[in-house]
PDB file of C-alpha atoms in Angstrom:
ATOM      1  CA  LYS A  56     -88.539  55.665 -32.434  1.00 51.00           C
ATOM      2  CA  CYS A  57     -90.529  58.795 -32.808  1.00 56.00           C
ATOM      3  CA  PHE A  58     -93.619  60.097 -31.331  1.00 54.00           C
ATOM      4  CA  ARG A  59     -96.037  63.055 -31.341  1.00 58.00           C
ATOM      5  CA  PRO A  60     -98.395  63.043 -28.444  1.00 50.00           C
ATOM      6  CA  GLN A  61    -101.501  63.278 -29.097  1.00 63.00           C
ATOM      7  CA  SER A  62    -102.859  64.568 -25.763  1.00 80.00           C
ATOM      8  CA  THR A  63    -101.493  66.475 -22.580  1.00 94.00           C
ATOM      9  CA  TYR A  64     -97.661  66.011 -21.190  1.00 97.00           C
ATOM     10  CA  PRO A  65     -96.846  66.137 -17.804  1.00 98.00           C
ATOM     11  CA  ASN A  66     -95.368  69.261 -17.000  1.00 97.00           C
ATOM     12  CA  GLN A  67     -98.297  70.736 -18.287  1.00 97.00           C
ATOM     13  CA  LEU A  68    -100.193  69.476 -15.399  1.00 98.00           C
ATOM     14  CA  SER A  69     -99.020  71.081 -11.854  1.00 98.00           C
ATOM     15  CA  GLY A  70     -97.357  69.527  -9.306  1.00 98.00           C
ATOM     16  CA  LEU A  71     -94.585  67.911 -11.374  1.00 98.00           C
ATOM     17  CA  VAL A  72     -91.794  67.089  -9.366  1.00 98.00           C
ATOM     18  CA  SER A  73     -89.959  64.257 -11.779  1.00 98.00           C
ATOM     19  CA  TRP A  74     -90.245  62.772 -14.983  1.00 98.00           C
ATOM     20  CA  LEU A  75     -87.629  60.264 -15.957  1.00 98.00           C
ATOM     21  CA  ARG A  76     -87.621  58.913 -19.240  1.00 98.00           C
ATOM     22  CA  ALA A  77     -85.724  55.621 -20.474  1.00 98.00           C
ATOM     23  CA  ASP A  78     -85.816  57.650 -24.323  1.00 98.00           C
ATOM     24  CA  SER A  79     -84.687  61.379 -22.864  1.00 98.00           C
ATOM     25  CA  ASN A  80     -82.201  63.138 -21.220  1.00 98.00           C
ATOM     26  CA  VAL A  81     -79.925  59.813 -20.711  1.00 98.00           C
ATOM     27  CA  THR A  82     -76.102  59.430 -19.817  1.00 98.00           C
ATOM     28  CA  PHE A  83     -74.811  56.255 -20.722  1.00 98.00           C
ATOM     29  CA  SER A  84     -71.924  54.641 -22.041  1.00 98.00           C
ATOM     30  CA  ILE A  85     -72.087  53.346 -25.851  1.00 97.00           C
ATOM     31  CA  PRO A  86     -70.225  49.913 -25.537  1.00 98.00           C
ATOM     32  CA  THR A  87     -71.494  49.264 -22.418  1.00 98.00           C
ATOM     33  CA  LYS A  88     -75.177  50.930 -22.334  1.00 98.00           C
ATOM     34  CA  LYS A  89     -74.776  51.213 -19.033  1.00 98.00           C
ATOM     35  CA  VAL A  90     -76.452  53.831 -17.330  1.00 98.00           C
ATOM     36  CA  SER A  91     -74.787  56.777 -14.916  1.00 98.00           C
ATOM     37  CA  VAL A  92     -77.950  59.310 -15.245  1.00 98.00           C
ATOM     38  CA  VAL A  93     -81.467  59.855 -16.113  1.00 98.00           C
ATOM     39  CA  GLY A  94     -82.321  63.553 -15.846  1.00 98.00           C
ATOM     40  CA  ASP A  95     -85.296  65.570 -14.722  1.00 98.00           C
ATOM     41  CA  GLY A  96     -87.847  66.165 -17.976  1.00 98.00           C
ATOM     42  CA  SER A  97     -90.102  68.075 -14.940  1.00 98.00           C
ATOM     43  CA  GLY A  98     -87.584  70.956 -14.399  1.00 97.00           C
ATOM     44  CA  ASN A  99     -86.656  70.530 -10.852  1.00 98.00           C
ATOM     45  CA  ALA A 100     -83.316  68.299 -11.327  1.00 97.00           C
ATOM     46  CA  ASN A 101     -84.518  65.888  -9.461  1.00 98.00           C
ATOM     47  CA  GLY A 102     -83.134  62.822 -11.897  1.00 98.00           C
ATOM     48  CA  ILE A 103     -81.965  59.744 -10.537  1.00 98.00           C
ATOM     49  CA  THR A 104     -77.805  58.432 -11.087  1.00 98.00           C
ATOM     50  CA  GLN A 105     -75.439  55.892 -10.141  1.00 98.00           C
ATOM     51  CA  ALA A 106     -71.960  56.698 -10.326  1.00 98.00           C
ATOM     52  CA  THR A 107     -70.841  52.936  -9.767  1.00 98.00           C
ATOM     53  CA  SER A 108     -70.792  50.783 -12.849  1.00 98.00           C
ATOM     54  CA  ALA A 109     -71.490  47.329 -11.265  1.00 98.00           C
ATOM     55  CA  LEU A 110     -74.416  48.900 -10.344  1.00 98.00           C
ATOM     56  CA  GLN A 111     -75.630  50.633 -13.057  1.00 98.00           C
ATOM     57  CA  PRO A 112     -78.476  49.492 -15.387  1.00 98.00           C
ATOM     58  CA  LEU A 113     -78.948  48.684 -19.183  1.00 98.00           C
ATOM     59  CA  ARG A 114     -80.514  50.530 -21.949  1.00 98.00           C
ATOM     60  CA  TYR A 115     -81.663  49.365 -24.668  1.00 98.00           C
ATOM     61  CA  THR A 116     -83.172  51.219 -27.722  1.00 98.00           C
ATOM     62  CA  TYR A 117     -85.821  48.494 -28.705  1.00 98.00           C
ATOM     63  CA  GLY A 118     -87.623  45.837 -26.600  1.00 98.00           C
ATOM     64  CA  GLY A 119     -89.736  47.510 -24.182  1.00 98.00           C
ATOM     65  CA  ALA A 120     -93.503  48.902 -24.938  1.00 98.00           C
ATOM     66  CA  SER A 121     -94.633  49.457 -28.587  1.00 97.00           C
ATOM     67  CA  ASP A 122     -90.703  48.468 -29.168  1.00 98.00           C
ATOM     68  CA  LYS A 123     -89.848  51.644 -27.531  1.00 98.00           C
ATOM     69  CA  THR A 124     -86.239  52.396 -25.254  1.00 98.00           C
ATOM     70  CA  ARG A 125     -86.339  50.414 -22.373  1.00 98.00           C
ATOM     71  CA  ILE A 126     -83.898  50.056 -19.236  1.00 98.00           C
ATOM     72  CA  THR A 127     -83.240  46.593 -17.753  1.00 98.00           C
ATOM     73  CA  PHE A 128     -82.516  45.923 -13.715  1.00 98.00           C
ATOM     74  CA  ASN A 129     -80.647  42.580 -13.061  1.00 97.00           C
ATOM     75  CA  GLY A 130     -82.644  42.106 -10.548  1.00 96.00           C
ATOM     76  CA  THR A 131     -79.371  41.882  -7.649  1.00 95.00           C
ATOM     77  CA  SER A 132     -77.623  44.830  -8.044  1.00 95.00           C
ATOM     78  CA  ASP A 133     -78.954  47.265 -10.716  1.00 96.00           C
ATOM     79  CA  TYR A 134     -80.735  50.175  -8.778  1.00 97.00           C
ATOM     80  CA  PHE A 135     -80.310  54.353  -9.116  1.00 97.00           C
ATOM     81  CA  ALA A 136     -80.901  57.038  -6.423  1.00 96.00           C
ATOM     82  CA  SER A 137     -82.265  60.248  -6.850  1.00 97.00           C
ATOM     83  CA  ASP A 138     -79.657  63.547  -7.402  1.00 96.00           C
ATOM     84  CA  ASN A 139     -81.725  65.737  -4.139  1.00 95.00           C
ATOM     85  CA  ASN A 140     -84.263  64.536  -1.247  1.00 95.00           C
ATOM     86  CA  CYS A 141     -87.409  62.684  -2.651  1.00 96.00           C
ATOM     87  CA  PRO A 142     -89.166  66.293  -3.713  1.00 97.00           C
ATOM     88  CA  ILE A 143     -92.657  64.261  -2.189  1.00 97.00           C
ATOM     89  CA  THR A 144     -93.637  67.206   0.987  1.00 96.00           C
ATOM     90  CA  GLY A 145     -96.551  66.760   1.937  1.00 96.00           C
ATOM     91  CA  ASN A 146     -99.369  64.236   2.432  1.00 97.00           C
ATOM     92  CA  ASP A 147    -100.765  63.695  -0.681  1.00 98.00           C
ATOM     93  CA  LEU A 148     -98.503  62.403  -3.737  1.00 98.00           C
ATOM     94  CA  THR A 149     -99.216  60.420  -7.303  1.00 98.00           C
ATOM     95  CA  ILE A 150     -96.993  58.482  -8.807  1.00 98.00           C
ATOM     96  CA  PHE A 151     -97.002  56.691 -12.053  1.00 98.00           C
ATOM     97  CA  TYR A 152     -94.462  54.216 -13.623  1.00 98.00           C
ATOM     98  CA  VAL A 153     -94.766  52.156 -16.958  1.00 98.00           C
ATOM     99  CA  ALA A 154     -92.397  48.670 -16.543  1.00 98.00           C
ATOM    100  CA  LYS A 155     -92.569  44.626 -16.891  1.00 98.00           C
ATOM    101  CA  CYS A 156     -91.309  43.037 -14.415  1.00 98.00           C
ATOM    102  CA  SER A 157     -89.266  39.945 -15.926  1.00 97.00           C
ATOM    103  CA  GLY A 158     -88.825  37.842 -12.572  1.00 96.00           C
ATOM    104  CA  LEU A 159     -90.489  37.092  -9.974  1.00 96.00           C
ATOM    105  CA  THR A 160     -89.039  36.420  -6.525  1.00 93.00           C
ATOM    106  CA  ALA A 161     -90.176  35.394  -2.350  1.00 92.00           C
ATOM    107  CA  SER A 162     -89.929  39.394  -1.971  1.00 92.00           C
ATOM    108  CA  THR A 163     -91.511  42.358  -2.876  1.00 93.00           C
ATOM    109  CA  GLN A 164     -89.930  44.038  -5.380  1.00 95.00           C
ATOM    110  CA  ARG A 165     -89.185  48.084  -5.292  1.00 93.00           C
ATOM    111  CA  LEU A 166     -89.141  49.683  -9.003  1.00 97.00           C
ATOM    112  CA  VAL A 167     -89.980  53.537  -6.889  1.00 97.00           C
ATOM    113  CA  GLY A 168     -88.684  53.441  -3.447  1.00 94.00           C
ATOM    114  CA  TYR A 169     -88.578  55.667  -0.193  1.00 94.00           C
ATOM    115  CA  ARG A 170     -87.171  54.768   3.122  1.00 89.00           C
ATOM    116  CA  ASP A 171     -86.299  57.339   5.562  1.00 81.00           C
ATOM    117  CA  SER A 172     -83.657  56.054   8.105  1.00 67.00           C
ATOM    118  CA  ALA A 173     -81.236  59.742   7.649  1.00 59.00           C
ATOM    119  CA  GLY A 174     -84.138  61.718   8.756  1.00 54.00           C
ATOM    120  CA  GLY A 175     -84.548  59.255  12.109  1.00 57.00           C
ATOM    121  CA  GLY A 176     -88.610  58.287  11.059  1.00 64.00           C
ATOM    122  CA  SER A 177     -90.014  55.201  10.053  1.00 76.00           C
ATOM    123  CA  ASP A 178     -92.081  56.497   6.663  1.00 86.00           C
ATOM    124  CA  ARG A 179     -91.089  55.019   4.014  1.00 91.00           C
ATOM    125  CA  LEU A 180     -92.805  54.464  -0.055  1.00 95.00           C
ATOM    126  CA  ASN A 181     -92.762  50.966  -2.017  1.00 95.00           C
ATOM    127  CA  PHE A 182     -94.196  50.973  -5.653  1.00 97.00           C
ATOM    128  CA  GLY A 183     -93.844  47.808  -7.378  1.00 97.00           C
ATOM    129  CA  VAL A 184     -94.530  43.670  -7.733  1.00 97.00           C
ATOM    130  CA  ASP A 185     -95.548  41.188  -5.050  1.00 96.00           C
ATOM    131  CA  PRO A 186     -94.070  37.430  -5.506  1.00 96.00           C
ATOM    132  CA  ALA A 187     -97.695  36.877  -7.012  1.00 97.00           C
ATOM    133  CA  GLY A 188     -96.551  39.246  -9.637  1.00 98.00           C
ATOM    134  CA  LYS A 189     -99.674  41.433  -8.389  1.00 98.00           C
ATOM    135  CA  VAL A 190     -98.757  45.431  -8.586  1.00 98.00           C
ATOM    136  CA  ILE A 191     -98.503  46.471  -4.570  1.00 98.00           C
ATOM    137  CA  PHE A 192     -98.589  50.124  -3.503  1.00 98.00           C
ATOM    138  CA  LYS A 193     -97.221  50.483   0.407  1.00 96.00           C
ATOM    139  CA  ALA A 194     -96.878  53.915   1.893  1.00 96.00           C
ATOM    140  CA  LEU A 195     -96.464  54.510   5.979  1.00 94.00           C
ATOM    141  CA  ASP A 196     -96.343  57.290   8.116  1.00 93.00           C
ATOM    142  CA  ASP A 197     -93.244  58.189  10.383  1.00 88.00           C
ATOM    143  CA  THR A 198     -95.485  56.594  12.970  1.00 89.00           C
ATOM    144  CA  GLY A 199     -95.463  53.758  11.381  1.00 90.00           C
ATOM    145  CA  SER A 200     -99.617  53.878  10.065  1.00 94.00           C
ATOM    146  CA  GLY A 201    -100.854  53.542   6.771  1.00 96.00           C
ATOM    147  CA  GLY A 202    -101.644  50.223   4.708  1.00 97.00           C
ATOM    148  CA  GLN A 203    -100.848  48.435   1.001  1.00 97.00           C
ATOM    149  CA  LEU A 204    -103.261  47.962  -2.201  1.00 98.00           C
ATOM    150  CA  LEU A 205    -102.745  45.219  -4.674  1.00 98.00           C
ATOM    151  CA  SER A 206    -103.541  44.508  -7.993  1.00 98.00           C
ATOM    152  CA  SER A 207    -106.489  41.926  -9.100  1.00 97.00           C
ATOM    153  CA  PRO A 208    -105.201  39.095  -9.131  1.00 95.00           C
ATOM    154  CA  THR A 209    -105.073  39.170 -13.117  1.00 96.00           C
ATOM    155  CA  ASP A 210    -103.258  42.515 -13.248  1.00 97.00           C
ATOM    156  CA  LEU A 211     -99.954  41.434 -13.260  1.00 97.00           C
ATOM    157  CA  GLY A 212     -96.813  42.962 -13.261  1.00 98.00           C
ATOM    158  CA  THR A 213     -95.198  40.781 -15.254  1.00 98.00           C
ATOM    159  CA  VAL A 214     -96.735  41.970 -18.544  1.00 98.00           C
ATOM    160  CA  ASN A 215     -95.891  45.714 -19.424  1.00 98.00           C
ATOM    161  CA  HIS A 216     -98.314  47.543 -17.940  1.00 98.00           C
ATOM    162  CA  ILE A 217     -98.934  51.368 -16.892  1.00 98.00           C
ATOM    163  CA  ALA A 218     -99.574  51.196 -13.075  1.00 98.00           C
ATOM    164  CA  CYS A 219    -100.693  55.133 -10.995  1.00 98.00           C
ATOM    165  CA  ALA A 220    -100.695  55.039  -7.139  1.00 98.00           C
ATOM    166  CA  ARG A 221    -102.405  58.063  -5.675  1.00 98.00           C
ATOM    167  CA  ILE A 222    -102.726  59.164  -1.913  1.00 98.00           C
ATOM    168  CA  ASN A 223    -105.278  62.168  -0.824  1.00 98.00           C
ATOM    169  CA  ASN A 224    -105.417  62.594   3.224  1.00 98.00           C
ATOM    170  CA  THR A 225    -106.477  58.966   4.259  1.00 98.00           C
ATOM    171  CA  ASN A 226    -107.451  57.934   1.227  1.00 98.00           C
ATOM    172  CA  PHE A 227    -105.500  55.484  -0.582  1.00 98.00           C
ATOM    173  CA  SER A 228    -105.874  54.384  -5.057  1.00 98.00           C
ATOM    174  CA  LEU A 229    -104.592  52.122  -7.718  1.00 98.00           C
ATOM    175  CA  GLN A 230    -105.342  51.503 -11.434  1.00 98.00           C
ATOM    176  CA  TYR A 231    -103.514  49.165 -13.896  1.00 98.00           C
ATOM    177  CA  ASN A 232    -104.104  50.492 -17.062  1.00 98.00           C
ATOM    178  CA  ASN A 233    -107.559  51.940 -17.446  1.00 97.00           C
ATOM    179  CA  SER A 234    -108.597  48.765 -14.782  1.00 97.00           C
ATOM    180  CA  THR A 235    -110.884  49.240 -12.885  1.00 97.00           C
ATOM    181  CA  GLU A 236    -109.705  51.207  -9.527  1.00 98.00           C
ATOM    182  CA  ILE A 237    -108.683  49.991  -6.165  1.00 98.00           C
ATOM    183  CA  THR A 238    -109.306  52.237  -3.381  1.00 98.00           C
ATOM    184  CA  ASN A 239    -108.853  51.914   0.391  1.00 98.00           C
ATOM    185  CA  THR A 240    -109.095  54.476   3.450  1.00 98.00           C
ATOM    186  CA  PHE A 241    -106.156  53.777   6.181  1.00 98.00           C
ATOM    187  CA  VAL A 242    -104.714  54.769   9.450  1.00 98.00           C
ATOM    188  CA  TYR A 243    -102.313  57.886   7.975  1.00 97.00           C
ATOM    189  CA  ALA A 244    -100.946  61.021   8.749  1.00 96.00           C
ATOM    190  CA  ASN A 245     -97.681  62.160   6.795  1.00 94.00           C
ATOM    191  CA  ALA A 246     -97.568  65.950   6.313  1.00 94.00           C
ATOM    192  CA  ASN A 247     -94.254  66.884   5.904  1.00 90.00           C
ATOM    193  CA  GLY A 248     -94.084  63.900   3.183  1.00 93.00           C
ATOM    194  CA  PHE A 249     -91.073  61.687   2.349  1.00 93.00           C
ATOM    195  CA  ASN A 250     -88.217  64.552   1.754  1.00 91.00           C
ATOM    196  CA  LEU A 251     -85.421  63.303   4.377  1.00 89.00           C
ATOM    197  CA  ALA A 252     -83.597  61.320   1.996  1.00 90.00           C
ATOM    198  CA  PRO A 253     -83.149  60.657  -1.211  1.00 93.00           C
ATOM    199  CA  PHE A 254     -86.178  58.005  -3.617  1.00 95.00           C
ATOM    200  CA  THR A 255     -84.716  55.563  -5.261  1.00 96.00           C
ATOM    201  CA  ILE A 256     -85.885  53.716  -8.705  1.00 98.00           C
ATOM    202  CA  GLY A 257     -84.933  49.777  -8.890  1.00 97.00           C
ATOM    203  CA  HIS A 258     -84.325  48.570  -5.085  1.00 92.00           C
ATOM    204  CA  ILE A 259     -84.867  50.290  -1.352  1.00 82.00           C
ATOM    205  CA  GLU A 260     -82.123  50.897   1.266  1.00 70.00           C
ATOM    206  CA  LEU A 261     -82.378  47.918   3.708  1.00 62.00           C
ATOM    207  CA  GLY A 262     -84.513  46.322   1.587  1.00 56.00           C
ATOM    208  CA  GLY A 263     -82.688  43.144   1.526  1.00 62.00           C
ATOM    209  CA  VAL A 264     -81.845  40.269  -0.899  1.00 60.00           C
ATOM    210  CA  GLY A 265     -84.646  39.047  -3.939  1.00 67.00           C
ATOM    211  CA  THR A 266     -86.145  43.133  -3.654  1.00 88.00           C
ATOM    212  CA  TYR A 267     -84.460  44.979  -6.309  1.00 95.00           C
ATOM    213  CA  PHE A 268     -86.216  44.803  -9.443  1.00 97.00           C
ATOM    214  CA  THR A 269     -86.126  42.338 -12.061  1.00 97.00           C
ATOM    215  CA  GLY A 270     -87.450  43.955 -15.894  1.00 98.00           C
ATOM    216  CA  ASP A 271     -88.040  46.974 -17.874  1.00 98.00           C
ATOM    217  CA  ILE A 272     -88.622  50.386 -16.775  1.00 98.00           C
ATOM    218  CA  GLN A 273     -89.555  53.238 -19.244  1.00 98.00           C
ATOM    219  CA  GLU A 274     -91.041  56.148 -17.391  1.00 98.00           C
ATOM    220  CA  VAL A 275     -91.875  56.942 -14.180  1.00 98.00           C
ATOM    221  CA  ILE A 276     -93.716  60.588 -13.079  1.00 99.00           C
ATOM    222  CA  ILE A 277     -93.773  62.027  -9.893  1.00 98.00           C
ATOM    223  CA  TYR A 278     -97.115  64.793  -8.539  1.00 98.00           C
ATOM    224  CA  ASN A 279     -95.873  66.497  -5.111  1.00 98.00           C
ATOM    225  CA  LYS A 280    -100.243  66.657  -4.872  1.00 98.00           C
ATOM    226  CA  PHE A 281    -102.823  64.133  -5.636  1.00 98.00           C
ATOM    227  CA  LEU A 282    -104.481  64.874  -9.228  1.00 98.00           C
ATOM    228  CA  ASN A 283    -107.926  64.522  -9.357  1.00 98.00           C
ATOM    229  CA  ASP A 284    -109.230  61.219 -11.912  1.00 98.00           C
ATOM    230  CA  PHE A 285    -109.910  63.960 -14.658  1.00 98.00           C
ATOM    231  CA  ASP A 286    -106.095  64.771 -14.651  1.00 98.00           C
ATOM    232  CA  ARG A 287    -105.133  61.293 -13.502  1.00 98.00           C
ATOM    233  CA  ASN A 288    -106.626  59.977 -16.643  1.00 98.00           C
ATOM    234  CA  LYS A 289    -105.030  62.807 -19.058  1.00 98.00           C
ATOM    235  CA  ILE A 290    -101.388  61.268 -18.217  1.00 98.00           C
ATOM    236  CA  THR A 291    -102.757  57.644 -18.159  1.00 98.00           C
ATOM    237  CA  ASP A 292    -103.721  58.500 -21.506  1.00 97.00           C
ATOM    238  CA  TYR A 293    -100.316  60.586 -22.449  1.00 98.00           C
ATOM    239  CA  LEU A 294     -98.559  57.491 -21.600  1.00 98.00           C
ATOM    240  CA  ASN A 295    -101.431  54.284 -22.892  1.00 98.00           C
ATOM    241  CA  LYS A 296    -100.629  56.630 -26.668  1.00 97.00           C
ATOM    242  CA  LYS A 297     -96.791  56.788 -25.917  1.00 97.00           C
ATOM    243  CA  TYR A 298     -96.751  53.012 -25.209  1.00 98.00           C
ATOM    244  CA  ARG A 299    -100.050  51.401 -26.754  1.00 97.00           C
ATOM    245  CA  ILE A 300    -100.157  48.885 -23.675  1.00 97.00           C
ATOM    246  CA  TYR A 301    -103.930  48.051 -24.111  1.00 96.00           C
TER     247      TYR A 301
END
């Protein structure tokens, strides 16, 4: 379905390091719908891949928010890993996604994840849906310090939604669609960022049973910086005009 943007593109703001879209730059099998590559629209070559056929999600050109293209994850084995190490190189970050979880489990499902086992640290990042269906954002630094935020009980990841997570120094924030942003301050210092291992979409290393994402992902946007409220609203506006979430 054609889309003519009426607002700011993500690549019109500085700091964009990965822009993943179900409807653009995707390598997939037409007969099986299995996706092997989602290219990076930011120009930084931070796309995602899955070479193993049995672990590849499926691409449908209909059925997502606003009946647009979606990539569907089965909740048991499907996931992607980034071509390069995660491009978040400092303390601050901003991440958006458009998705819908179609089946809850007893564990938190990882939609966007990072775990630094290869680098020897304990830092990790999890942006997904908790067992109650709430959107969850969690980040830990190299010492294991950090925190997590949850959307309100009425703002659920089980419907099509836009989520945005931000870190600015020790301040964490989470916004669901255009709802009032949830914020908190934690003991947190991660000047080295999350760049010693790949980031993953649909799972996280050592996540365990029940942590694979079940449902549809349509877009993921990552900035290697904190976007102020004005710029965050530009990207949320772009996503909502495209997908007509609210």
